[in-house]
Structure formats: structure tokens, C-alpha cells
Coordinates of C-alpha atoms in Angstrom, one line a residue:
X1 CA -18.8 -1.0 -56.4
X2 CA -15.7 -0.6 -58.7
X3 CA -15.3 2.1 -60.7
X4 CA -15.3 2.5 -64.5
X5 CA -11.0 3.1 -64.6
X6 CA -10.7 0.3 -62.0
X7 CA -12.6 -2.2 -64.5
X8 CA -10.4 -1.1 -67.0
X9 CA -7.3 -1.6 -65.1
X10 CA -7.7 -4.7 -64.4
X11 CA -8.7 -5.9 -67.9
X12 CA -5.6 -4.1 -69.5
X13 CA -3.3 -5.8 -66.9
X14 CA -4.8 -9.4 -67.9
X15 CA -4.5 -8.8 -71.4
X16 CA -0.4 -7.5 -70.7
X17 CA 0.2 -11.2 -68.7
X18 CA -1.3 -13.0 -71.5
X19 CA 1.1 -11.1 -74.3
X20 CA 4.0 -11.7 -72.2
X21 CA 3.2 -15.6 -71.6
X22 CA 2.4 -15.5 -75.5
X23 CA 5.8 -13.9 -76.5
X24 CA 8.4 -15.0 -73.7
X25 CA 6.8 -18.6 -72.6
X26 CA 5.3 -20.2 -76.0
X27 CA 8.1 -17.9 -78.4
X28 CA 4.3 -16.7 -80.6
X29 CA 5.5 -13.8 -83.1
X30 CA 4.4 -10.3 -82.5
X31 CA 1.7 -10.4 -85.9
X32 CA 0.6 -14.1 -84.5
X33 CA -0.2 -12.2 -80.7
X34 CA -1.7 -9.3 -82.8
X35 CA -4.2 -11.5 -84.6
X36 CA -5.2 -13.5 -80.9
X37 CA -5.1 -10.3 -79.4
X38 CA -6.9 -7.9 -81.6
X39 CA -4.3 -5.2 -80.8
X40 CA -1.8 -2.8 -82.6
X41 CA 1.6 -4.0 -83.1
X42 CA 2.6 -0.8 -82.0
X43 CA 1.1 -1.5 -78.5
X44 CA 2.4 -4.9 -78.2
X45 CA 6.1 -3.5 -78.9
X46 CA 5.6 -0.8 -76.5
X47 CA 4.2 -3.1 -73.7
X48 CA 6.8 -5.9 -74.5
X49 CA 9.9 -3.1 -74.2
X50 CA 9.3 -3.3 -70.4
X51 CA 11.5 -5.2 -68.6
X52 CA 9.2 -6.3 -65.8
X53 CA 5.6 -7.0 -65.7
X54 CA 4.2 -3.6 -64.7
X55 CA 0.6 -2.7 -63.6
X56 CA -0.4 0.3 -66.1
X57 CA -1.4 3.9 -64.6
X58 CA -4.4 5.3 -66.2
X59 CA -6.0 9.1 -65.7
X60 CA -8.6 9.2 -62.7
X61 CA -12.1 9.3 -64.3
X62 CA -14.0 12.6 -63.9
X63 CA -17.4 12.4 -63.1
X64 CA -19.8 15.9 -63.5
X65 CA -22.5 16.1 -61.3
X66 CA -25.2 18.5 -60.9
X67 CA -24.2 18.5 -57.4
X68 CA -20.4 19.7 -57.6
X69 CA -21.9 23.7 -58.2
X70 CA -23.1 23.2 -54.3
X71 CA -21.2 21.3 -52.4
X72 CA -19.2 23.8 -50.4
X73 CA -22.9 24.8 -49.7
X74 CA -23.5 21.4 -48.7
X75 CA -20.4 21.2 -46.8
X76 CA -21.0 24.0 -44.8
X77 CA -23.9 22.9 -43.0
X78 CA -22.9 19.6 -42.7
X79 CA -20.1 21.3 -40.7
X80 CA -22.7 23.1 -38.1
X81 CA -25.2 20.2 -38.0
X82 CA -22.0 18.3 -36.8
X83 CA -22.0 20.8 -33.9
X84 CA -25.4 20.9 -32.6
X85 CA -27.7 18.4 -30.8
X86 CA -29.6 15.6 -32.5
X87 CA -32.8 17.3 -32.3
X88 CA -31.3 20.6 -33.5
X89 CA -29.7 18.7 -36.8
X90 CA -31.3 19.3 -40.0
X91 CA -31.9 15.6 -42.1
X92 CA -30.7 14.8 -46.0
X93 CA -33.9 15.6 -47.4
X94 CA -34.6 19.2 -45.3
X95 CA -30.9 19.8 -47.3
X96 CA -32.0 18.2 -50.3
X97 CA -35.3 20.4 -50.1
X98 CA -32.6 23.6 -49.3
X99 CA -30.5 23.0 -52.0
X100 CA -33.8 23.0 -54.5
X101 CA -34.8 26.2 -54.0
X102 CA -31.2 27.4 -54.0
X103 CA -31.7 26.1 -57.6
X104 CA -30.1 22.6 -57.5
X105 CA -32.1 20.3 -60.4
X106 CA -30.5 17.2 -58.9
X107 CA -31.7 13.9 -56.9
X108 CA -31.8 13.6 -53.2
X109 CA -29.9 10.2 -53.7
X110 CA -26.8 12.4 -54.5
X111 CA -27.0 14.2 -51.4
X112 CA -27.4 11.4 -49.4
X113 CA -23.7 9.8 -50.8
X114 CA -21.8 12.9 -50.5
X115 CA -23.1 13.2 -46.9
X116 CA -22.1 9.9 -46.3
X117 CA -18.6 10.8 -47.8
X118 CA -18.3 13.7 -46.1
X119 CA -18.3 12.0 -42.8
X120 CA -16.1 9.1 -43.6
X121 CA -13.8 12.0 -44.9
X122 CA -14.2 14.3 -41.4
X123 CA -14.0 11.1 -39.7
X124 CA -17.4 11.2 -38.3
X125 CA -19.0 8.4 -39.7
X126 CA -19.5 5.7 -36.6
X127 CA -19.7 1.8 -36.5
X128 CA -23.4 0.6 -36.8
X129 CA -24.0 -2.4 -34.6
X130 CA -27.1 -5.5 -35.7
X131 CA -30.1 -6.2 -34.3
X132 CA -32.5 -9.0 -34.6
X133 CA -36.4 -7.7 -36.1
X134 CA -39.2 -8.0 -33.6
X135 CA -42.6 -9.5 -35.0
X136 CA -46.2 -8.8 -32.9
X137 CA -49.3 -10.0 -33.0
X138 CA -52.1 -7.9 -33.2
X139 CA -53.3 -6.0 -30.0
X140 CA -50.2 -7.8 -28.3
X141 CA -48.1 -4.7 -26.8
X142 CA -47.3 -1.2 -27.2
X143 CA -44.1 0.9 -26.7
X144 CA -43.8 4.3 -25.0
X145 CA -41.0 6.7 -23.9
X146 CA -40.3 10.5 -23.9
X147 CA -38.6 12.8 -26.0
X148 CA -37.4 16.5 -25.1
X149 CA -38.5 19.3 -27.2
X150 CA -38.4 22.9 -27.8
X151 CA -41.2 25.5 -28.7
X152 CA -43.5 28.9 -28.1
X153 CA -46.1 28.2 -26.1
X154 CA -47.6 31.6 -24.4
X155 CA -45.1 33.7 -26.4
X156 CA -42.2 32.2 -24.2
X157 CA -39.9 29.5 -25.3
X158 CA -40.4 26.5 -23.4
X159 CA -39.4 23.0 -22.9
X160 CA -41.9 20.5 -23.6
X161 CA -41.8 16.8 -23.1
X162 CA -42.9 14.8 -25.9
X163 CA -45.6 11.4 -25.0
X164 CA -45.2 8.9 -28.0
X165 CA -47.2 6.2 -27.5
X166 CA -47.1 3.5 -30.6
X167 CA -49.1 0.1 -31.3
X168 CA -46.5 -2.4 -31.8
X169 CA -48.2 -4.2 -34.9
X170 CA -50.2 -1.7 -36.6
X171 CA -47.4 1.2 -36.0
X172 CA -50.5 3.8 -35.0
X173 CA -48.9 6.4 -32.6
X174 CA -50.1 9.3 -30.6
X175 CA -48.1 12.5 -29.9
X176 CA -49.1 14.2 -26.8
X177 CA -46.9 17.7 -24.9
X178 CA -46.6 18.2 -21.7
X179 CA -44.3 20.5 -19.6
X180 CA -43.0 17.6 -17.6
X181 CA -43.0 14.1 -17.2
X182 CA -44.6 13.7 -13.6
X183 CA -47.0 11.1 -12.8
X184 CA -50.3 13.1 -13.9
X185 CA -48.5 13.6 -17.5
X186 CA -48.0 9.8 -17.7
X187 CA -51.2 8.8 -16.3
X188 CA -53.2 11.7 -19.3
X189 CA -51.0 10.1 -22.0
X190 CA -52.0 6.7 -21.8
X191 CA -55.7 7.8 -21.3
X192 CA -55.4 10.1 -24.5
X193 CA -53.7 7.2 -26.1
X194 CA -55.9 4.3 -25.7
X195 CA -59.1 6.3 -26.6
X196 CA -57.3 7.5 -29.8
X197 CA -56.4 3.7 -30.6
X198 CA -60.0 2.5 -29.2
X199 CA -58.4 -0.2 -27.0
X200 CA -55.9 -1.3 -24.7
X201 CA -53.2 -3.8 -25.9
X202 CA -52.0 -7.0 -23.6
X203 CA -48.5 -5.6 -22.4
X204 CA -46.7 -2.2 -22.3
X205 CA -43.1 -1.9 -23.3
X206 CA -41.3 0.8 -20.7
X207 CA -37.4 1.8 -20.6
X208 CA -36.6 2.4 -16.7
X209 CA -38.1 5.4 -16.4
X210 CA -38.4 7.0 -12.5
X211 CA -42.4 7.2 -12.8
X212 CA -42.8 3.7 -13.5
X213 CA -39.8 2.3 -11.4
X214 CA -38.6 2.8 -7.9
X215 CA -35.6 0.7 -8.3
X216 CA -34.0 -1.9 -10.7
X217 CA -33.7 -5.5 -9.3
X218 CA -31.4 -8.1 -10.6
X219 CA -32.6 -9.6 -13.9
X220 CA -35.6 -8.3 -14.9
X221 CA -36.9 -7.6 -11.6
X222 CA -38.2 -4.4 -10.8
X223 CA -39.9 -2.6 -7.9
X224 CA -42.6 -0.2 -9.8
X225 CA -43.9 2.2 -8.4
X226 CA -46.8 2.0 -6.4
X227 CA -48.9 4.7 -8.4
X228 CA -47.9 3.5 -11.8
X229 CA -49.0 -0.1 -11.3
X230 CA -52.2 1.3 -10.5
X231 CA -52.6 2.2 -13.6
X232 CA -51.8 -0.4 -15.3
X233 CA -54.3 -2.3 -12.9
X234 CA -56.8 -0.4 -13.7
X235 CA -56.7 -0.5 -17.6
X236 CA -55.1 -4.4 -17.4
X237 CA -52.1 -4.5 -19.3
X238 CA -48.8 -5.8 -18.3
X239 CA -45.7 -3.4 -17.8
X240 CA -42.6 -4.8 -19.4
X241 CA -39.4 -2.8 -18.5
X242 CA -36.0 -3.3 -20.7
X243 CA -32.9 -4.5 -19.2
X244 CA -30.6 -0.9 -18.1
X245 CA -29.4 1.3 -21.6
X246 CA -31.1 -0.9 -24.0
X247 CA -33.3 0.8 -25.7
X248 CA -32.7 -0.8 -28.7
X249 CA -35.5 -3.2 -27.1
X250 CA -38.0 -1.2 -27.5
X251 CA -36.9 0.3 -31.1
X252 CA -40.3 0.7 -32.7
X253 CA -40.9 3.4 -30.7
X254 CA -37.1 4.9 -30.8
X255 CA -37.8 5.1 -33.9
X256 CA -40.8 6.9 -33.6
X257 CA -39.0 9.6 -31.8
X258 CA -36.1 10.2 -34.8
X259 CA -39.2 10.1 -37.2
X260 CA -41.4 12.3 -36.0
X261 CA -39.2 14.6 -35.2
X262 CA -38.3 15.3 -38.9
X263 CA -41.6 14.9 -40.1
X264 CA -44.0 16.5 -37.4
X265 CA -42.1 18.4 -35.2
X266 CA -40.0 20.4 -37.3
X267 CA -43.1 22.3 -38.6
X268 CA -44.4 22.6 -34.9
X269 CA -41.1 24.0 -33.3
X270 CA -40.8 27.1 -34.9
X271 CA -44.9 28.3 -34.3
X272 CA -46.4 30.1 -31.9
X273 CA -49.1 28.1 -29.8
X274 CA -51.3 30.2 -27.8
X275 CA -51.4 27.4 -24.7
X276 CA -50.9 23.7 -24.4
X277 CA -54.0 22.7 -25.6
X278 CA -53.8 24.3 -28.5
X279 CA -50.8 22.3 -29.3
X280 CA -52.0 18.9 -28.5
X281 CA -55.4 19.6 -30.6
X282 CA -52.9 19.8 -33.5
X283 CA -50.4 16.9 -32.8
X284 CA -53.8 14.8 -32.6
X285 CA -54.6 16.5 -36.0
X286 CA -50.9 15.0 -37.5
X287 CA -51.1 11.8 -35.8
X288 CA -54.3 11.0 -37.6
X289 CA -53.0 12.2 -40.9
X290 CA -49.8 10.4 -41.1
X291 CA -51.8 7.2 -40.6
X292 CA -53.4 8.1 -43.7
X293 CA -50.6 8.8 -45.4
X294 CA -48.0 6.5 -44.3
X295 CA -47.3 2.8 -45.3
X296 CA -47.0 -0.3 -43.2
X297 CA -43.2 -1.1 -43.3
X298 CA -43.9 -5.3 -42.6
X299 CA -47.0 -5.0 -45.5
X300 CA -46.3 -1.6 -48.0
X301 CA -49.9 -2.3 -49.6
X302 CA -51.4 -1.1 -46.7
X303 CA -51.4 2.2 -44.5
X304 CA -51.4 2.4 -40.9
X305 CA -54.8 3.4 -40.6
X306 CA -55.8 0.4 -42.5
X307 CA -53.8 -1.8 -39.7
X308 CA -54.5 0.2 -36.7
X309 CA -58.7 -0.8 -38.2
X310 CA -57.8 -4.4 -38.1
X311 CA -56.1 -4.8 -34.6
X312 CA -58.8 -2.2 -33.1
X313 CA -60.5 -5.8 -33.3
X314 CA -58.3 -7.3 -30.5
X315 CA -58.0 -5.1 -28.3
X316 CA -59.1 -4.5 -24.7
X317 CA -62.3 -2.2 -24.3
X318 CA -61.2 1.2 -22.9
X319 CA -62.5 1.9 -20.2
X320 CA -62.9 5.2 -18.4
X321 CA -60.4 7.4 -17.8
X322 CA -57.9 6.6 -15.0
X323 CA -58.2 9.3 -12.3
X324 CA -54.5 9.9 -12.9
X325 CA -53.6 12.5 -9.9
X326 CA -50.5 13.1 -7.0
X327 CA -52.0 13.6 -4.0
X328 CA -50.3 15.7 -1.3
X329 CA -51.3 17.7 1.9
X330 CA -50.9 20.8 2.2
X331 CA -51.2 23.1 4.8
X332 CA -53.7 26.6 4.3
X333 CA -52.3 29.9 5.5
X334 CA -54.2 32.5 7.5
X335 CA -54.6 34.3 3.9
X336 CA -56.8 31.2 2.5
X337 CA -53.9 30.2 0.2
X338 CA -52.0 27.1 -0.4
X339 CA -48.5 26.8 -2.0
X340 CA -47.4 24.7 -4.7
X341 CA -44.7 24.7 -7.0
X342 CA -43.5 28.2 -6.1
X343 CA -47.2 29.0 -6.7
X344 CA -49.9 30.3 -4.6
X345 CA -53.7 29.4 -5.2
X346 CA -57.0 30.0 -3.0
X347 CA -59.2 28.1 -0.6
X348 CA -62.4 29.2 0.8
X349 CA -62.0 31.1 4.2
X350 CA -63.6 28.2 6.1
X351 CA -60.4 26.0 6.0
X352 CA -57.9 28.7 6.9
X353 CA -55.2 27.3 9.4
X354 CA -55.9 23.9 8.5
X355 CA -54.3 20.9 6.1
X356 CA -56.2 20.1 3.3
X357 CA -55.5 17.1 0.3
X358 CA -54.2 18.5 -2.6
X359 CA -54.7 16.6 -5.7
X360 CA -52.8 17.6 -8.4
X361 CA -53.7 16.9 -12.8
X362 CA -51.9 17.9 -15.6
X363 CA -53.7 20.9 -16.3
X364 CA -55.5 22.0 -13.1
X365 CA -55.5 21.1 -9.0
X366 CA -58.0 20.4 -6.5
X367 CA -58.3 20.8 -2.8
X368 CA -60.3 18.3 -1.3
X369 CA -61.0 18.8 2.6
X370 CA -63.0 15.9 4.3
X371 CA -63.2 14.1 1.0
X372 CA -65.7 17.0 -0.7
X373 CA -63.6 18.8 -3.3
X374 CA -63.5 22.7 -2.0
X375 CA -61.6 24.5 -4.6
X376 CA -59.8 24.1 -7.8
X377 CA -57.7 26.3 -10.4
X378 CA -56.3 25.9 -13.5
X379 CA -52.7 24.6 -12.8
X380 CA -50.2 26.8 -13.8
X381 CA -46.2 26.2 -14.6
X382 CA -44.6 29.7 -14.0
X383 CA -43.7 30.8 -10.9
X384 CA -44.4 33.6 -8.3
X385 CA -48.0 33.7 -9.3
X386 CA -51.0 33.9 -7.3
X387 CA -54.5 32.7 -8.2
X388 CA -57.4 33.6 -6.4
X389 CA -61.1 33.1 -6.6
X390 CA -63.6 35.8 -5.0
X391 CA -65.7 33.6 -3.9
X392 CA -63.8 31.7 -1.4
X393 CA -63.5 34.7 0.9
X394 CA -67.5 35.9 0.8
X395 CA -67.7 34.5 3.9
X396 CA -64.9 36.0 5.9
X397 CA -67.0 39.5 4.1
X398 CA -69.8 39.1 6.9
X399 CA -67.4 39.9 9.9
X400 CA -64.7 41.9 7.8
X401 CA -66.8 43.9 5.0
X402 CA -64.0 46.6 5.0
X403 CA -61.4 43.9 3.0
X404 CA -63.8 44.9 -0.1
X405 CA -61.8 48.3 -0.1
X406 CA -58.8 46.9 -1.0
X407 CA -59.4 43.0 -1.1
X408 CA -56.9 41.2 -3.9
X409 CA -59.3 38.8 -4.3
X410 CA -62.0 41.0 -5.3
X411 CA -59.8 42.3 -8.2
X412 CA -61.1 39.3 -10.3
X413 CA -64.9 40.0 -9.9
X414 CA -67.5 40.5 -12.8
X415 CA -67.1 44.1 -14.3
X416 CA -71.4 44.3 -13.1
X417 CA -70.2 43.5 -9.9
X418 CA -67.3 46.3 -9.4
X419 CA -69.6 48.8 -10.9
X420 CA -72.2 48.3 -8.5
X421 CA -69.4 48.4 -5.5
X422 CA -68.0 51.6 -6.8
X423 CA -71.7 53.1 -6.7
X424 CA -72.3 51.8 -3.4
X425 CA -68.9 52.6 -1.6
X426 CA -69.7 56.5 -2.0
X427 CA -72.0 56.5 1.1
X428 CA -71.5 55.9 4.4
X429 CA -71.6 51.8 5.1
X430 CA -71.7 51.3 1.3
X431 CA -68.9 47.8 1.7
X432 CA -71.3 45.9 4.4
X433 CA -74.4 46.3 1.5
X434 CA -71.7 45.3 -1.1
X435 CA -71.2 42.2 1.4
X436 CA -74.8 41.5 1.9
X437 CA -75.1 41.5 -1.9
X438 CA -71.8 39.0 -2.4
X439 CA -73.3 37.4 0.5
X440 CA -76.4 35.7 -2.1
X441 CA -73.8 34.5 -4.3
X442 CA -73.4 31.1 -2.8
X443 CA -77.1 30.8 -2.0
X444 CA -78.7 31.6 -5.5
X445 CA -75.6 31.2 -7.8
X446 CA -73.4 33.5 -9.2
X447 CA -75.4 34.3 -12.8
X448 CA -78.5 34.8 -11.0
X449 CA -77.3 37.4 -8.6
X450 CA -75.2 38.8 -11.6
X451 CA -78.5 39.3 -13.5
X452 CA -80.1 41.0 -10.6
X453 CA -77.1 43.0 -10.4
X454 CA -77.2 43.9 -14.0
X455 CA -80.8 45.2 -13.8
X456 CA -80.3 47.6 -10.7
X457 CA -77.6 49.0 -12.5
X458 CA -79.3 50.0 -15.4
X459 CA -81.9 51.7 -13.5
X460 CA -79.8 54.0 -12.4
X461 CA -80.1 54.4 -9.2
X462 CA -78.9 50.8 -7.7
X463 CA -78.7 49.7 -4.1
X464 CA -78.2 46.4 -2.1
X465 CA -82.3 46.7 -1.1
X466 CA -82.5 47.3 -5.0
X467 CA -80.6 44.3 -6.2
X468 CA -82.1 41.6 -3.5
X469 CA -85.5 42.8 -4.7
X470 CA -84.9 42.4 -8.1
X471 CA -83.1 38.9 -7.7
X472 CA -86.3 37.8 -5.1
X473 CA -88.7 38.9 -8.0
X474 CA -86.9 36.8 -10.8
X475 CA -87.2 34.1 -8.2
X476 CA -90.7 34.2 -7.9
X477 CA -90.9 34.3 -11.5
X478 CA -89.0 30.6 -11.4
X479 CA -91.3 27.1 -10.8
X480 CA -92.1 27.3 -6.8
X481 CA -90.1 23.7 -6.5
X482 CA -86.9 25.5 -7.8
X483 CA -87.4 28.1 -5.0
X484 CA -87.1 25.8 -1.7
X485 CA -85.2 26.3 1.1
X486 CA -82.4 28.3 -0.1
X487 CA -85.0 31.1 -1.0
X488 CA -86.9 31.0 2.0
X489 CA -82.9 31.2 3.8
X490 CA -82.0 34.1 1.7
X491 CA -85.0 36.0 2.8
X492 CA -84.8 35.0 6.7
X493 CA -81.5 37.7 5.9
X494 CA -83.7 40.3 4.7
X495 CA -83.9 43.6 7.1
X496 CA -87.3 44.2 8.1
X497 CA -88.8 47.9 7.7
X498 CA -92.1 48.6 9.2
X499 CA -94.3 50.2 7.1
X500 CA -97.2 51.8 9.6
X501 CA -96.1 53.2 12.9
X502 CA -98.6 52.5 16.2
X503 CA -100.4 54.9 17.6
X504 CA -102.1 55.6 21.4
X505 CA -105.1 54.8 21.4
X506 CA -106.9 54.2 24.5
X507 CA -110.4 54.0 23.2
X508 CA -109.6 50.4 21.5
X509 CA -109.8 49.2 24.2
X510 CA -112.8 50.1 25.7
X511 CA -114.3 48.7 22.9
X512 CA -112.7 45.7 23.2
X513 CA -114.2 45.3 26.5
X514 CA -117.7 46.2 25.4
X515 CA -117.7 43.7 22.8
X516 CA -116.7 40.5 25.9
X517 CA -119.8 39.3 27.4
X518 CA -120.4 37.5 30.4
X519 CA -121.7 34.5 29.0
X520 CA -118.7 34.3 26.8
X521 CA -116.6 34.8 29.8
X522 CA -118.2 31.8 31.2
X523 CA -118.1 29.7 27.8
X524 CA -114.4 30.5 27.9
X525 CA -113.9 29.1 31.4
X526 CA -115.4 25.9 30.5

């Protein structure tokens, strides 16, 4: 767009040609150029003194703006935006917001031209290259990638990988954190994903990611992975992969990434989240509120809840979730414990020395041993920890009761349960009771032989007779059909005490023999 002096310029230098042509060409007086004119005589003399036609010079037009009182403000963090990453940056209307409480009155339009200035000016401005608009139909495809993010999660500042997963024709996404991008991430996404959209579109749009692809082909070839098609089996859609650094072609969801990082993330990087699921509970809580909020960009009428209702209609029933795990073996040490991840977690005792299957989730892991799942923890992404669960070495307690004394394991028992050992381990064989009592864990359950425990205590004067009596009383108090076998096993471990000592008496039998006829003698014979 030309500017005001510009206009000017170039009216003033037509109407100069035309006076000359009128005074040197067709010999027209100066009062007969003043009258076609409308101009001074004065100004015609004073343009006709020049000897050659020359282009006038007029004063640069000053423009005020109510942005000129902050734009070395402006400047200045243009300057250190230029210098950090593109997640880092801050965008034209997180300034423009700045700049507003700093006390500027102006429009965010403004700051958007002298940013754009400002770059051609630093030299920072870069070539744009075309695309061609993609059009889908309804519950066709969607897009997915990653994108790399920073936050507090735990009180620690961590990385955290970014799931966007976005309907291609109703723009509905779903933002989902993870700290990594391993095949049990992937596999949750999608699940988390498709139940949010209620469906399962036709294809799936993929850059060449190493979860999904073993190894580009020629063309469009591709050898995916093994795991990943699985997947995609099981909830039948069709992975699409784009050709090698063009993610252009999947630019919905590119998008998604620049977006939401200004208008989600921003607010979530800077907050402390108290674990990962209370940070995904809240990303859920934003997705579902910008569809509310937002507009369709192919149909502006219309929000994106309002499409995402209309292509829930052709899309794929979900169905359950896809048992999205890596499976590896692992090997149990003489301690019970298996290593992963610089991590140690517990097994029961029973499969000590041996290899087990190790199947590992996002947020937890399971050992499975003979395919009956044996043990599983909460997954955890530090390192040098160990997790242990008590209850996996009661059994190794019947032939080594003295590991109660100092046991790690047993450091993570019910507070009920280290009182009672504390009261017990003051007399003389106090850990093998303490065993005995651990020892009805696994046949009544824990609750129930924490109840029982509970009870003894608060007569005060517990004991392992005590707290089997109490738990075989509350027992008998259950239906007899909840009793069965594992009652009548529990008791076949109960010491026997004889209550009435025998005595020498040889008179019994005398009378026994006074009482045996010989006619029962015979009857008994026969």
C-alpha cells in the first residue's frame, strides 16, 4: 500500500508534465495554464524556472501512534524471543497482552506490523513457501505426532512428551503427557483418543516415527513395526506414513502443535502438577473446552464440538482398549527383585533365580510367570529406586522368620501390623509368631487379618494365639460357604494344646473287663 506523501508525489509530478507540455509544446500563456490548472501563477513560474523536468521532494509524513511510547519495550523482547527456542518464544498477542498492562491503549494489529517490521529490519524475516488445502470427509482420517514440552510434575522439572491426536474434518483433538514416547505411550494415546472422540476414523496420518516404523522403503513403502500394526489391527484403521521431512502433509495436526502451545500449554508450563495424572485430568478438561469455544475454520458458524457431534456419526465403534504393553524377560535375583530402567521392583520369593515375562504399561508393570500375572507396581521414571511389596517374601518368613528383624521389605507394612511385631519381638521367639501371623495374609486376605490384628491390639495384651483367635471368630461370624477350604487350611496350622492331662488309672480297666460278657465275646466272633 502506498503512502499518503507517495500519492501525493506522484500527482504533483503529473500535474508539472502537463504545465510544461502546456507552456513549451502548445506555447498556452501562464494565466491560460492557471485557469486549466487551477493553480497560482506564482507556482507555475516557480516550477517553469527549472530547466529540466524534475521529480519534486516532499517532507516524510509523520505518523503518531499510540505504540511509538513502547517500542523499545517491544523491541527488546523481540530481541530475546529471537534467541530462544520455538517453544520458549512468547506470540504477538502474549506481547500485546504485556504491553496492556504496561499501560498501552492500543490495537494488537499494531503490534503485529511492527513485529513484522522489525524482522524484515533485523533481517529475520524468512521466505514462506505454498501449499495446496486438504479437504476430508467425515470420519475419513486422523493426524497424530509429538511435541516436547517442559513442566513440574512431582516438584522436579521434567520433560514431558506431548500426544496430539486431531480428527481431520471436525478438528476435535486430544492432548495427552507422557514422559516418553515408547510403545505403551503410543498404544494409551490412541485408546484415550478414540474414547474421547467415540469412534475410530478410516486411516491414521503418521510422520516416520521409530514406534510405528522399522525402516523407510522406496516410495511410500514402509516396514512398520510389528507391535504398532497390531494396533492398528486391532482398532481397524489404516496407517498412512508421509514421504521423509514432509510434515507439511500432515499440517492439521502441525498446526495443532504451534496452537496449543500458545493457548493451552502456556498456562500449564509454569504449574505445579502433583503427578502425571493429575496433568492429563486437566489437558482433557481444556480439550473439551476449546471445542466449545473454538470455531470451525472450513464452516465459522459452527464450533468444533458441533462437528466433532456430526462425524461421531461415521465413525468406527471403539472397541475395548488395546492391551498396549512391551513385553520383555527378565531374569529374578536371589533377593526376589527384577531390574528395569535402572529400577528395582519385587517378585514373590517363589520365583527367585528364575526368568519371568515382564510386561511393561505406561504407568505400572507386571510380571507374569507361566502366563498368571505374579506381581505388579506402579511404574516409576526416576532412577536408583527400589519398590517392594511385603507380601511377596511371607513365604520365604516360614524358614527364615529372623529377616522380620531387619527385613526391607517389611518397612512398608500396615502401621497395625509393626505395632503388633514391636510387641511381640520383646520375648524370646517373638519373629516366628510375627511369621505365623503374616503367614494368614495370603490365606484370609490382608484386611481381614488386619482387622484381627487391630482388635488384639486394643486389648492390650496381643499375641499371635490372640490374633488367629480373633480372626477364626470373625470367620465364624461369616456365611459357612465363605468359610471353605482355606479356613479349614488355616486351622490344620493351628498348634494344638491339650487341655486335660491323663492319669494312671488301673482300675478302668478292670471295669472294662467286668462289663465284656461271654456271650458278647461270642456275638463278636461271629
Amino acid at each position: 500500500m502506498r503512502s499518503y506523501a507517495q500519492e501525493t508525489g506522484v500527482i504533483k509530478v503529473g500535474t508539472l508534465a502537463k504545465i510544461r507540455r502546456l507552456y513549451f509544446r502548445d506555447k498556452q500563456s501562464i494565466k491560460e495554464i492557471c485557469r486549466q490548472t487551477g493553480m497560482s501563477r506564482n507556482t507555475v513560474r516557480s516550477w517553469l524556472r527549472d530547466p529540466e523536468m524534475v521529480e519534486p521532494k516532499y517532507p516524510v509524513r509523520v505518523v503518531v501512534s499510540k505504540l511509538d511510547a513502547y517500542t523499545e519495550t517491544l523491541s527488546l523482547w523481540l530481541k530475546a524471543d529471537s534467541g530462544r527456542g520455538k517453544r520458549e518464544r512468547r506470540t504477538k498477542g502474549q506481547m500485546w497482552q504485556a504491553l496492556c498492562e504496561l499501560g498501552y491503549t492500543g490495537s494488537y494489529g499494531r503490534v503485529c506490523a511492527f513485529a513484522r517490521l522489525w524482522k524484515i529490519q533485523e533481517g529475520l524475516a524468512t521466505a514462506k513457501g505454498a501449499f495446496i488445502p486438504l479437504k476430508f470427509k467425515q470420519g475419513e482420517a486422523f493426524q497424530f505426532d509429538w511435541s516436547t514440552e517442559y513442566t513440574f510434575i512431582g516438584g522436579i522439572r521434567r520433560r514431558v512428551e506431548l500426544a496430539h491426536t486431531k480428527l481431520c474434518a471436525s478438528r476435535a483433538f486430544w492432548l495427552t503427557a507422557y514422559p516418553g514416547q515408547g510403545h505403551e505411550m503410543l498404544f494409551d494415546a490412541h485408546a484415550r483418543a478414540f474414547e474421547a472422540f467415540g469412534g475410530v476414523p478410516q486411516r491414521g496420518i503418521y510422520d516416520n516415527m521409530k514406534t510405528a516404523v522399522d525402516r523407510v522403503l522406496a516410495g511410500k513403502k514402509r516396514k512398520i513395526n510389528a507391535r504398532f500394526e497390531a494396533m492398528t489391527g486391532h482398532y481397524l484403521f489404516e496407517p498412512e506414513f508421509c514421504n521423509v521431512a514432509s510434515g507439511w502433509e500432515k499440517g492439521i495436526v502441525e498446526k495443532n502443535v504451534r496452537d496449543r502451545r500458545t493457548s493451552i500449554w502456556h498456562r500449564a508450563k509454569d504449574r505445579r502438577w502433583a503427578d502425571w495424572a493429575e496433568l492429563n485430568a486437566w489437558l482433557a478438561e481444556q480439550s473439551k473446552a476449546a471445542w466449545a469455544e473454538l470455531n470451525h475454520p472450513e464452516y465459522p458458524a459452527m464450533k468444533v464440538a458441533d462437528a466433532l457431534q456430526d462425524e461421531q456419526t461415521q465413525l468406527m465403534p471403539v472397541p475395548r482398549p488395546f492391551d498396549g504393553y512391551v513385553e520383555l524377560l527378565a531374569r529374578v535375583s536371589s533377593t526376589s527383585l527384577i531390574h528395569l530402567e535402572r529400577n528395582r521392583y519385587s517378585v514373590p520369593t517363589e520365583h527367585a533365580n528364575s526368568v519371568v515375562s515382564l510386561r511393561i504399561y505406561h504407568d505400572h508393570i507386571a510380571a507374569v510367570a507361566d502366563g498368571v500375572r505374579v506381581a505388579a507396581h506402579r511404574r516409576c521414571f526416576d532412577r536408583s529406586q527400589t519398590f517392594y511389596d511385603w507380601q511377596h517374601y511371607i513365604s520365604l518368613l516360614e524358614r527364615k522368620p529372623g529377616g522380620l528383624r531387619n527385613g526391607a521389605p517389611f518397612e512398608t507394612m500396615p502401621a497395625a501390623f509393626k505395632q503388633l511385631q514391636a510387641i511381640l519381638m520383646r520375648k524370646s521367639g517373638g519373629d516366628a509368631v510375627m511369621a505365623q501371623v503374616l503367614a494368614a495374609v495370603p490365606v484370609h486376605g490382608l484386611d481381614a487379618v488386619l482387622v484381627a490384628a487391630e482388635l488384639a491390639l486394643e486389648s492390650g495384651k496381643p499375641s499371635g494365639e490372640h490374633v488367629l483367635n480373633v480372626l477364626a471368630r470373625l470367620k465364624c461370624t461369616m456365611p459357612a460357604a465363605n468359610l471353605g477350604e482355606a479356613m479349614a487350611a488355616e486351622l490344620a496350622h493351628l498348634p494344638l494344646k491339650l487341655r486335660i492331662a491323663p492319669t494312671a488309672n488301673v482300675a478302668r480297666y478292670d471295669g472294662l473287663r467286668q462289663s465284656i460278657t461271654p456271650s458278647a465275646v461270642n456275638e463278636a466272633q461271629l
